[in-house]
Short mmCIF file of C-alpha atoms in Angstrom, two decimals:
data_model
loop_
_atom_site.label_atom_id
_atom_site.label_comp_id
_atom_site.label_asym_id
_atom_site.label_seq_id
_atom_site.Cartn_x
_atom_site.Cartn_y
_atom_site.Cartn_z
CA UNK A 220 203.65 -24.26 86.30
CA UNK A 221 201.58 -24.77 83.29
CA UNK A 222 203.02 -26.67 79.95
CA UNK A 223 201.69 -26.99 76.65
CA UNK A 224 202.90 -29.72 74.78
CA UNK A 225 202.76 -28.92 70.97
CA UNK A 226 201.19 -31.86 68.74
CA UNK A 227 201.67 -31.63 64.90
CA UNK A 228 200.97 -34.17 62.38
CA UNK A 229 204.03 -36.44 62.60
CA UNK A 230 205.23 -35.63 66.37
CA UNK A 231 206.18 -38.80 68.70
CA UNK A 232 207.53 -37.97 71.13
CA UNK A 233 204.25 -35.62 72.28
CA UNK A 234 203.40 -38.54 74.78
CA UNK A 235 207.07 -38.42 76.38
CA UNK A 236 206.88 -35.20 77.05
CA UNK A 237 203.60 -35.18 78.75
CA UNK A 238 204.38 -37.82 81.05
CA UNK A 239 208.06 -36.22 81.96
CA UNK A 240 205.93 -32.68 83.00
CA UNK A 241 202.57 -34.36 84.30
CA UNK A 242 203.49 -37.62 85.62
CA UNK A 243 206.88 -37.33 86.96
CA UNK A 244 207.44 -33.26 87.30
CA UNK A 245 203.80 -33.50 88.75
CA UNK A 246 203.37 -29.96 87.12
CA UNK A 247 199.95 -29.31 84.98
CA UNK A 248 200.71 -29.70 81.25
CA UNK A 249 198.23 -30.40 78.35
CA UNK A 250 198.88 -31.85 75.11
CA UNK A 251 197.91 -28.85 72.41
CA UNK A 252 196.99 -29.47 68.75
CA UNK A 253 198.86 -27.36 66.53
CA UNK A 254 195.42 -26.27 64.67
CA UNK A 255 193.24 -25.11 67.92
CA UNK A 256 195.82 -23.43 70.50
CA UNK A 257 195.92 -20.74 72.47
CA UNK A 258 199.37 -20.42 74.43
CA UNK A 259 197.97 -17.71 76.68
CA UNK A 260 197.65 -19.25 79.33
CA UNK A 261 200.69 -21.29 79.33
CA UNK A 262 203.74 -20.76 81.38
CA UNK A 263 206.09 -23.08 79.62
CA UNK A 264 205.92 -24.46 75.90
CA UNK A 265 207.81 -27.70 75.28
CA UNK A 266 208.09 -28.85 71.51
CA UNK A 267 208.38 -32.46 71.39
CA UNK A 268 210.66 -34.50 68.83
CA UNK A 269 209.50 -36.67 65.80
CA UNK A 270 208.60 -36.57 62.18
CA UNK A 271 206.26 -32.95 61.79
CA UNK A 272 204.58 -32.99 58.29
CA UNK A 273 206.70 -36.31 57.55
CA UNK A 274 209.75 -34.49 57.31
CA UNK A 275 208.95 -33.12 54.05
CA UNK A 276 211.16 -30.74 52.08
CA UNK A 277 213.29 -30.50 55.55
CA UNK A 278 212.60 -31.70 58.72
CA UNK A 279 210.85 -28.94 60.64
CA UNK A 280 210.27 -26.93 57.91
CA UNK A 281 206.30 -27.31 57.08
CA UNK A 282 205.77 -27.13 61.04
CA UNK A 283 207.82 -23.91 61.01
CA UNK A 284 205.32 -22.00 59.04
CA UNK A 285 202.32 -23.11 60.59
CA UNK A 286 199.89 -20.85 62.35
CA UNK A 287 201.25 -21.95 66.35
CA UNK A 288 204.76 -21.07 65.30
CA UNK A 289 203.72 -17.21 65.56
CA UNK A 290 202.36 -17.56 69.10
CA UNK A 291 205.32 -19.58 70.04
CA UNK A 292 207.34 -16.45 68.68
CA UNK A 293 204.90 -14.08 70.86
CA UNK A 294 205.65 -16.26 74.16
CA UNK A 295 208.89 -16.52 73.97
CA UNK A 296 209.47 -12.62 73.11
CA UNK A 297 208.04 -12.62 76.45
CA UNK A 298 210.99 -14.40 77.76
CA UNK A 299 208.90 -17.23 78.81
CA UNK A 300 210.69 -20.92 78.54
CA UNK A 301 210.33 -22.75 75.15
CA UNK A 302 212.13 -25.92 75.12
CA UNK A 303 212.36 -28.14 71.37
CA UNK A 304 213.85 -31.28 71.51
CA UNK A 305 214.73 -33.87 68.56
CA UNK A 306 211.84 -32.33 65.66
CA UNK A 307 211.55 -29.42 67.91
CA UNK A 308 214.89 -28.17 67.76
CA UNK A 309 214.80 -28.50 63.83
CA UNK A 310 211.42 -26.77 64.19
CA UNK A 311 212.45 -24.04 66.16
CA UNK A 312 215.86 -23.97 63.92
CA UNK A 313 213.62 -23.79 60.56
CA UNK A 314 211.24 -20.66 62.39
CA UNK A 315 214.51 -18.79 63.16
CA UNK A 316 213.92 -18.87 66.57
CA UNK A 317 217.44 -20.75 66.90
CA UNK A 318 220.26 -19.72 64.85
CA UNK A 319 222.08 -22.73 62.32
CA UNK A 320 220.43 -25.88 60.80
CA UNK A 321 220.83 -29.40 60.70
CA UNK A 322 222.21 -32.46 58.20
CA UNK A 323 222.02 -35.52 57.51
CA UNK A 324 223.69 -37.70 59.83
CA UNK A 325 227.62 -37.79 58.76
CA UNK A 326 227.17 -41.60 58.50
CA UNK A 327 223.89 -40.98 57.00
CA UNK A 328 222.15 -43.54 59.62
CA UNK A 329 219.12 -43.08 61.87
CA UNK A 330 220.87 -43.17 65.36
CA UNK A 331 218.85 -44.85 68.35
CA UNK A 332 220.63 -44.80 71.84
CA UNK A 333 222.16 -43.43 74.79
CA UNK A 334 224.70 -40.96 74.26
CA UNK A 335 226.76 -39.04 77.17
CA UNK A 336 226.62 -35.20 77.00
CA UNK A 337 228.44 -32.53 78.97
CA UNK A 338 226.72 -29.69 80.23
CA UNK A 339 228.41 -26.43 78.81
CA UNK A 340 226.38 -23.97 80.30
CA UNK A 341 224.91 -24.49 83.79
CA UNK A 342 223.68 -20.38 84.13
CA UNK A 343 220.38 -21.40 81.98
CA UNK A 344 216.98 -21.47 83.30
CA UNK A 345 216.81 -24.85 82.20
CA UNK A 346 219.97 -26.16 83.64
CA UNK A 347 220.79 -24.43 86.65
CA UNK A 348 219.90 -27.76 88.68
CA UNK A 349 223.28 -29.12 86.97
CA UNK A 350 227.13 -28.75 87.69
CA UNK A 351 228.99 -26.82 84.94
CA UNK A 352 230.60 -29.70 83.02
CA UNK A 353 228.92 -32.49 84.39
CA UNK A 354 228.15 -35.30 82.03
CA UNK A 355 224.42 -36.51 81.49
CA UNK A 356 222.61 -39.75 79.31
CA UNK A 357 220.20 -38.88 77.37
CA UNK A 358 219.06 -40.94 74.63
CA UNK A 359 219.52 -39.65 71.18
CA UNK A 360 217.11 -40.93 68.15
CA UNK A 361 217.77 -38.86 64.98
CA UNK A 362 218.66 -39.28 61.32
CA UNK A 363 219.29 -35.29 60.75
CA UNK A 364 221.25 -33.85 63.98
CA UNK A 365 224.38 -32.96 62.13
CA UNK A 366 224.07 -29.52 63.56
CA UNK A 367 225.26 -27.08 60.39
CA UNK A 368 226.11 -23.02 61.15
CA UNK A 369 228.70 -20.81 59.76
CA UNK A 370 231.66 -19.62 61.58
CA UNK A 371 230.15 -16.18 62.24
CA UNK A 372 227.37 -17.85 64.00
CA UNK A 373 229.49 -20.46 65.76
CA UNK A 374 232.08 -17.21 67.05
CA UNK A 375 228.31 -15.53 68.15
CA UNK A 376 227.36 -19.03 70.01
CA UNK A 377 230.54 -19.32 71.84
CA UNK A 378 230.60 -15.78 72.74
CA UNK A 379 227.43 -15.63 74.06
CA UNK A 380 227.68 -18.65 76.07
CA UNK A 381 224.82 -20.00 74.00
CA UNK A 382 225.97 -23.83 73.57
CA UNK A 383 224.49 -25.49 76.57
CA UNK A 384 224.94 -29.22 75.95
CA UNK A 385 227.86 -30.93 73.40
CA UNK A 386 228.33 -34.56 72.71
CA UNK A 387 230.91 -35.99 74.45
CA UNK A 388 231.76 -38.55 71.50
CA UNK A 389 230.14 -36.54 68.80
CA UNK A 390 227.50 -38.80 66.91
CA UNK A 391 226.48 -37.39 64.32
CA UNK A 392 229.12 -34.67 62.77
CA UNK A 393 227.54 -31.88 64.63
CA UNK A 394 230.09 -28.42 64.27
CA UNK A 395 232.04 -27.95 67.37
CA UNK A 396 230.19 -31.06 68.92
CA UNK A 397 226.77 -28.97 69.56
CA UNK A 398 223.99 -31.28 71.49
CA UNK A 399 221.96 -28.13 72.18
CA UNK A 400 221.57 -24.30 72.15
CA UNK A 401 220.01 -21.24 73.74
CA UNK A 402 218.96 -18.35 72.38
CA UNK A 403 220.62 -15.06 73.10
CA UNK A 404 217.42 -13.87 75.61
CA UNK A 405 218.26 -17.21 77.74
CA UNK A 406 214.51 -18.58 77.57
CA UNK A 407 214.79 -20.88 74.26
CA UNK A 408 216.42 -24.36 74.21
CA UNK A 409 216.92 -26.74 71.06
CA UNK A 410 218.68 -30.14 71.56
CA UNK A 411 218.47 -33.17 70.09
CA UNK A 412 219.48 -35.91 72.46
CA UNK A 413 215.68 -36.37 74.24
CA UNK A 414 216.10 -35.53 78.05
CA UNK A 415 212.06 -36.24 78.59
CA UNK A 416 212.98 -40.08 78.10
CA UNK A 417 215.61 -39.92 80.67
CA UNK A 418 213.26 -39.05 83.64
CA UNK A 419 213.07 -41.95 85.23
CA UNK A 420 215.56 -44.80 86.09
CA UNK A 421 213.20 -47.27 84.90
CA UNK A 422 213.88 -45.76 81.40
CA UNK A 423 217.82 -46.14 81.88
CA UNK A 424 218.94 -42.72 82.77
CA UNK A 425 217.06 -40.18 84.64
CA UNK A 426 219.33 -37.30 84.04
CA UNK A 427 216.98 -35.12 82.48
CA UNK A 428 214.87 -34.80 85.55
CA UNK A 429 217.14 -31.70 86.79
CA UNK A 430 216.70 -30.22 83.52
CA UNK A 431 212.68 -29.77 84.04
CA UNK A 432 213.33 -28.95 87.61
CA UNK A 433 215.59 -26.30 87.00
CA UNK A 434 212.60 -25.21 84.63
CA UNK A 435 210.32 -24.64 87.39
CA UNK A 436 212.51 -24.02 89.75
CA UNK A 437 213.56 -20.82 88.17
CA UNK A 438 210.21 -20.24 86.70
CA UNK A 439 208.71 -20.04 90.15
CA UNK A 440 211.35 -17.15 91.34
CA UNK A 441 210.91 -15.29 89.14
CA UNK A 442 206.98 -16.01 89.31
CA UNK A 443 206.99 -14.78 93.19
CA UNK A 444 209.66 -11.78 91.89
CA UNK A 445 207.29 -10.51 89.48
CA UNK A 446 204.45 -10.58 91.10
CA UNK B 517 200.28 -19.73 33.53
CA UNK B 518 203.78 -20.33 34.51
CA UNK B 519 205.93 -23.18 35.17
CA UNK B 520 208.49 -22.16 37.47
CA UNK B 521 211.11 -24.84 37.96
CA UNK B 522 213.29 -24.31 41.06
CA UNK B 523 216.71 -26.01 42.27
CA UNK B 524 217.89 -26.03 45.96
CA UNK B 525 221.46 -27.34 46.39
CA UNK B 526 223.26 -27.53 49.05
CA UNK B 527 225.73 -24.66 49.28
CA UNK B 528 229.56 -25.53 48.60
CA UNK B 529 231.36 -26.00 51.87
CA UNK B 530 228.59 -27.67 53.35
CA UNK B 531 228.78 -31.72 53.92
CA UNK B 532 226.62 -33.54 51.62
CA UNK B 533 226.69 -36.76 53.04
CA UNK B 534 224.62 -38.41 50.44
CA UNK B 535 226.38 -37.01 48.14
CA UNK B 536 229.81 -38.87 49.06
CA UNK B 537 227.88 -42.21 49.45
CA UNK B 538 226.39 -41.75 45.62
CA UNK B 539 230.56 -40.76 44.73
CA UNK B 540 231.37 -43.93 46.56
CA UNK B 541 229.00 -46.35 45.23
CA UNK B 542 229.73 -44.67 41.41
CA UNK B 543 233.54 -45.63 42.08
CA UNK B 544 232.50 -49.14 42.75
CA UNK B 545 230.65 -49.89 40.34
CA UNK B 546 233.78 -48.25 37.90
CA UNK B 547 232.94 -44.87 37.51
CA UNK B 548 236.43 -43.51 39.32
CA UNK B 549 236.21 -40.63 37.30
CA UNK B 550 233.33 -38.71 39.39
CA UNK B 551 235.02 -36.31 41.50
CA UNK B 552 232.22 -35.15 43.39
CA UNK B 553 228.46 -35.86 43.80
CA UNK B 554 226.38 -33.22 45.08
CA UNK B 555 222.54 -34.00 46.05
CA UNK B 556 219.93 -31.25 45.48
CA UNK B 557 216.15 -30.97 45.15
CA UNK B 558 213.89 -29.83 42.23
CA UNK B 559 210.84 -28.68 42.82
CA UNK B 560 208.20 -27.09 39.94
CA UNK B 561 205.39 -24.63 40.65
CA UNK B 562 202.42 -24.32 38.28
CA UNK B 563 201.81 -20.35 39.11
CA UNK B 564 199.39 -17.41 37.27
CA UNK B 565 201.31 -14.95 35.69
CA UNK B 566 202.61 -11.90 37.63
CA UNK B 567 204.22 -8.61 37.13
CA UNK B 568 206.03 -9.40 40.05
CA UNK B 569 206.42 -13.43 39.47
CA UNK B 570 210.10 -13.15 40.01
CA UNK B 571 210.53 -11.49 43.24
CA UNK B 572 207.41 -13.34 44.34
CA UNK B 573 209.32 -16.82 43.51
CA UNK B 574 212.33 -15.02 45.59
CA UNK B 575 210.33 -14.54 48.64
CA UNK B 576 208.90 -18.43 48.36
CA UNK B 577 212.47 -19.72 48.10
CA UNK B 578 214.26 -17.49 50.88
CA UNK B 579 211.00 -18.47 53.34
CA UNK B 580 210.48 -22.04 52.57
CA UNK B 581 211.68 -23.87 49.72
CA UNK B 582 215.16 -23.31 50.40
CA UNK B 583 217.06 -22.95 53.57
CA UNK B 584 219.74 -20.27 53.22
CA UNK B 585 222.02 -21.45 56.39
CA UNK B 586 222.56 -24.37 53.96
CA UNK B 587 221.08 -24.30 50.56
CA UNK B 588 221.39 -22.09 47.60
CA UNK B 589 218.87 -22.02 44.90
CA UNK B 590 218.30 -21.34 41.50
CA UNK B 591 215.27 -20.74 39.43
CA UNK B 592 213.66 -20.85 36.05
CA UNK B 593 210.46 -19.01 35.01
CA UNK B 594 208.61 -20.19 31.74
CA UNK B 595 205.21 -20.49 29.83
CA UNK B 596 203.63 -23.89 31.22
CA UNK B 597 203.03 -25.84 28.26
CA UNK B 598 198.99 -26.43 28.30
CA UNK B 599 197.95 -30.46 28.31
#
């Protein structure tokens, strides 16, 4: 399986994200600046977290209109995997690939550390590797993951079976304790606790590993169904 | 040429977290009459005139200068003042 890692101005994370598909996955990935890609030929496009554009006017929000956001939109229309975590969530939030928005922090800090999560949905393609309800650490490092959407959207969420991960001691103010979402299609995750820095045990947690596993797990059955 | 001056608020209902801490440190420092402090941006465009300057401002605001899940906005269109 073949990942692109997005790189805008401002990401941090970029390098995380590499080494979680590359290094530890052991899957091909390449680290793509945001001026000069062509997702074509990727299978998989992971958005990594940080400060895009220095956060100006909103986090995400300069990112969201750049020129990569519109083949992002074309690959995952073909329900191919996009994953945003931290900056990419709020990217992929501010693009309207996601539905909602996020806040400042309720206690208005920048929060750096390991926070437990339960897995809400386990029928993703990204966490099918997990038990439904089982709690993961992932580490968490945001000032604006109060995760804001109205009640419509929230009933639409919860319906769908689109909340995949929730805070187990909710850090940050986030409505109805929302770590991360999917998309209605199934191939889109936002979240903004950073499962590419819990790969390894080294790093204090490696309960993110199943998550990119069950990424190419599922990618390569349906790979071998559809072709 | 037009100044457009544009304000983005957060829309009532939402949590404006700064918005309590400013309320807070007003009531310390003896100000216990603010009831509410509400954070916003202000933004102001320098734009040629256009038949269609208002809708155009519209479009800029709904797309990127303002984020509708949260934000309302409000805008002003008026002769920029040549210096």
């Amino acid at each position: 399986m073949k990942f692109a890692v997005i790189v805008f101005p401002g990401s941090n994370c970029d390098r995380d994200m590499y080494h979680a598909a590359k290094d530890v996955l052991k899957e091909d990935a390449d680290l793509v600046w945001y001026e000069n890609s062509n997702l074509e030929n990727y299978d998989g496009v992971l958005l990594p977290g940080g400060f895009s554009y220095g956060d100006y006017l909103r986090s995400g929000a300069v990112a969201s209109t750049s020129n990569v956001m519109k083949q992002i939109k074309a690959h995952a229309e073909k329900g191919k995997p996009v994953l945003g975590v931290c900056n990419g969530f709020q990217i992929l939030l501010e693009a309207g690939l996601l539905p909602g928005a996020m806040l400042r922090n309720k206690n208005l800090a920048f929060m750096c550390h390991q926070e437990p999560l339960a897995v809400a949905n386990n029928q993703t393609q990204f966490t099918t590797e997990y038990a439904k309800g089982e709690i993961v650490r992932f580490p968490i490092a945001h000032g604006e993951g109060n995760y804001f959407c109205n009640e419509q959207t929230l009933a639409d969420l919860k319906a769908n079976d689109q909340i995949v991960f929730t805070y187990e001691n909710n850090p940050n103010g986030s409505v109805a304790d929302i770590a991360g979402i999917i998309n209605e299609q199934g191939n889109v995750l936002g979240m903004m606790p950073h499962p590419e820095r819990a790969v390894e045990e080294l790093l204090g947690s490696d309960d993110g590993l199943k998550l990119f596993q069950s990424v190419v797990k599922n990618w390569r059955e349906s790979y071998v169904v559809n072709r | 040429m037009k100044k457009v001056t544009v304000h983005v608020t957060l829309k009532q209902g939402v949590l404006d977290p700064q918005g309590k801490a400013i309320q807070t440190s007003l009531h310390s420092l003896g100000f216990p009459e603010v009831e509410e402090a509400r954070v916003g941006k202000y933004i102001e465009l320098t734009m040629e005139d256009d038949a269609d300057i208002e809708a155009r401002v519209k479009a800029m605001c709904d797309k990127l200068l303002a984020n509708p899940v949260i934000e309302d906005y409000r805008f002003n269109v008026e002769e920029a003042v040549q210096s």
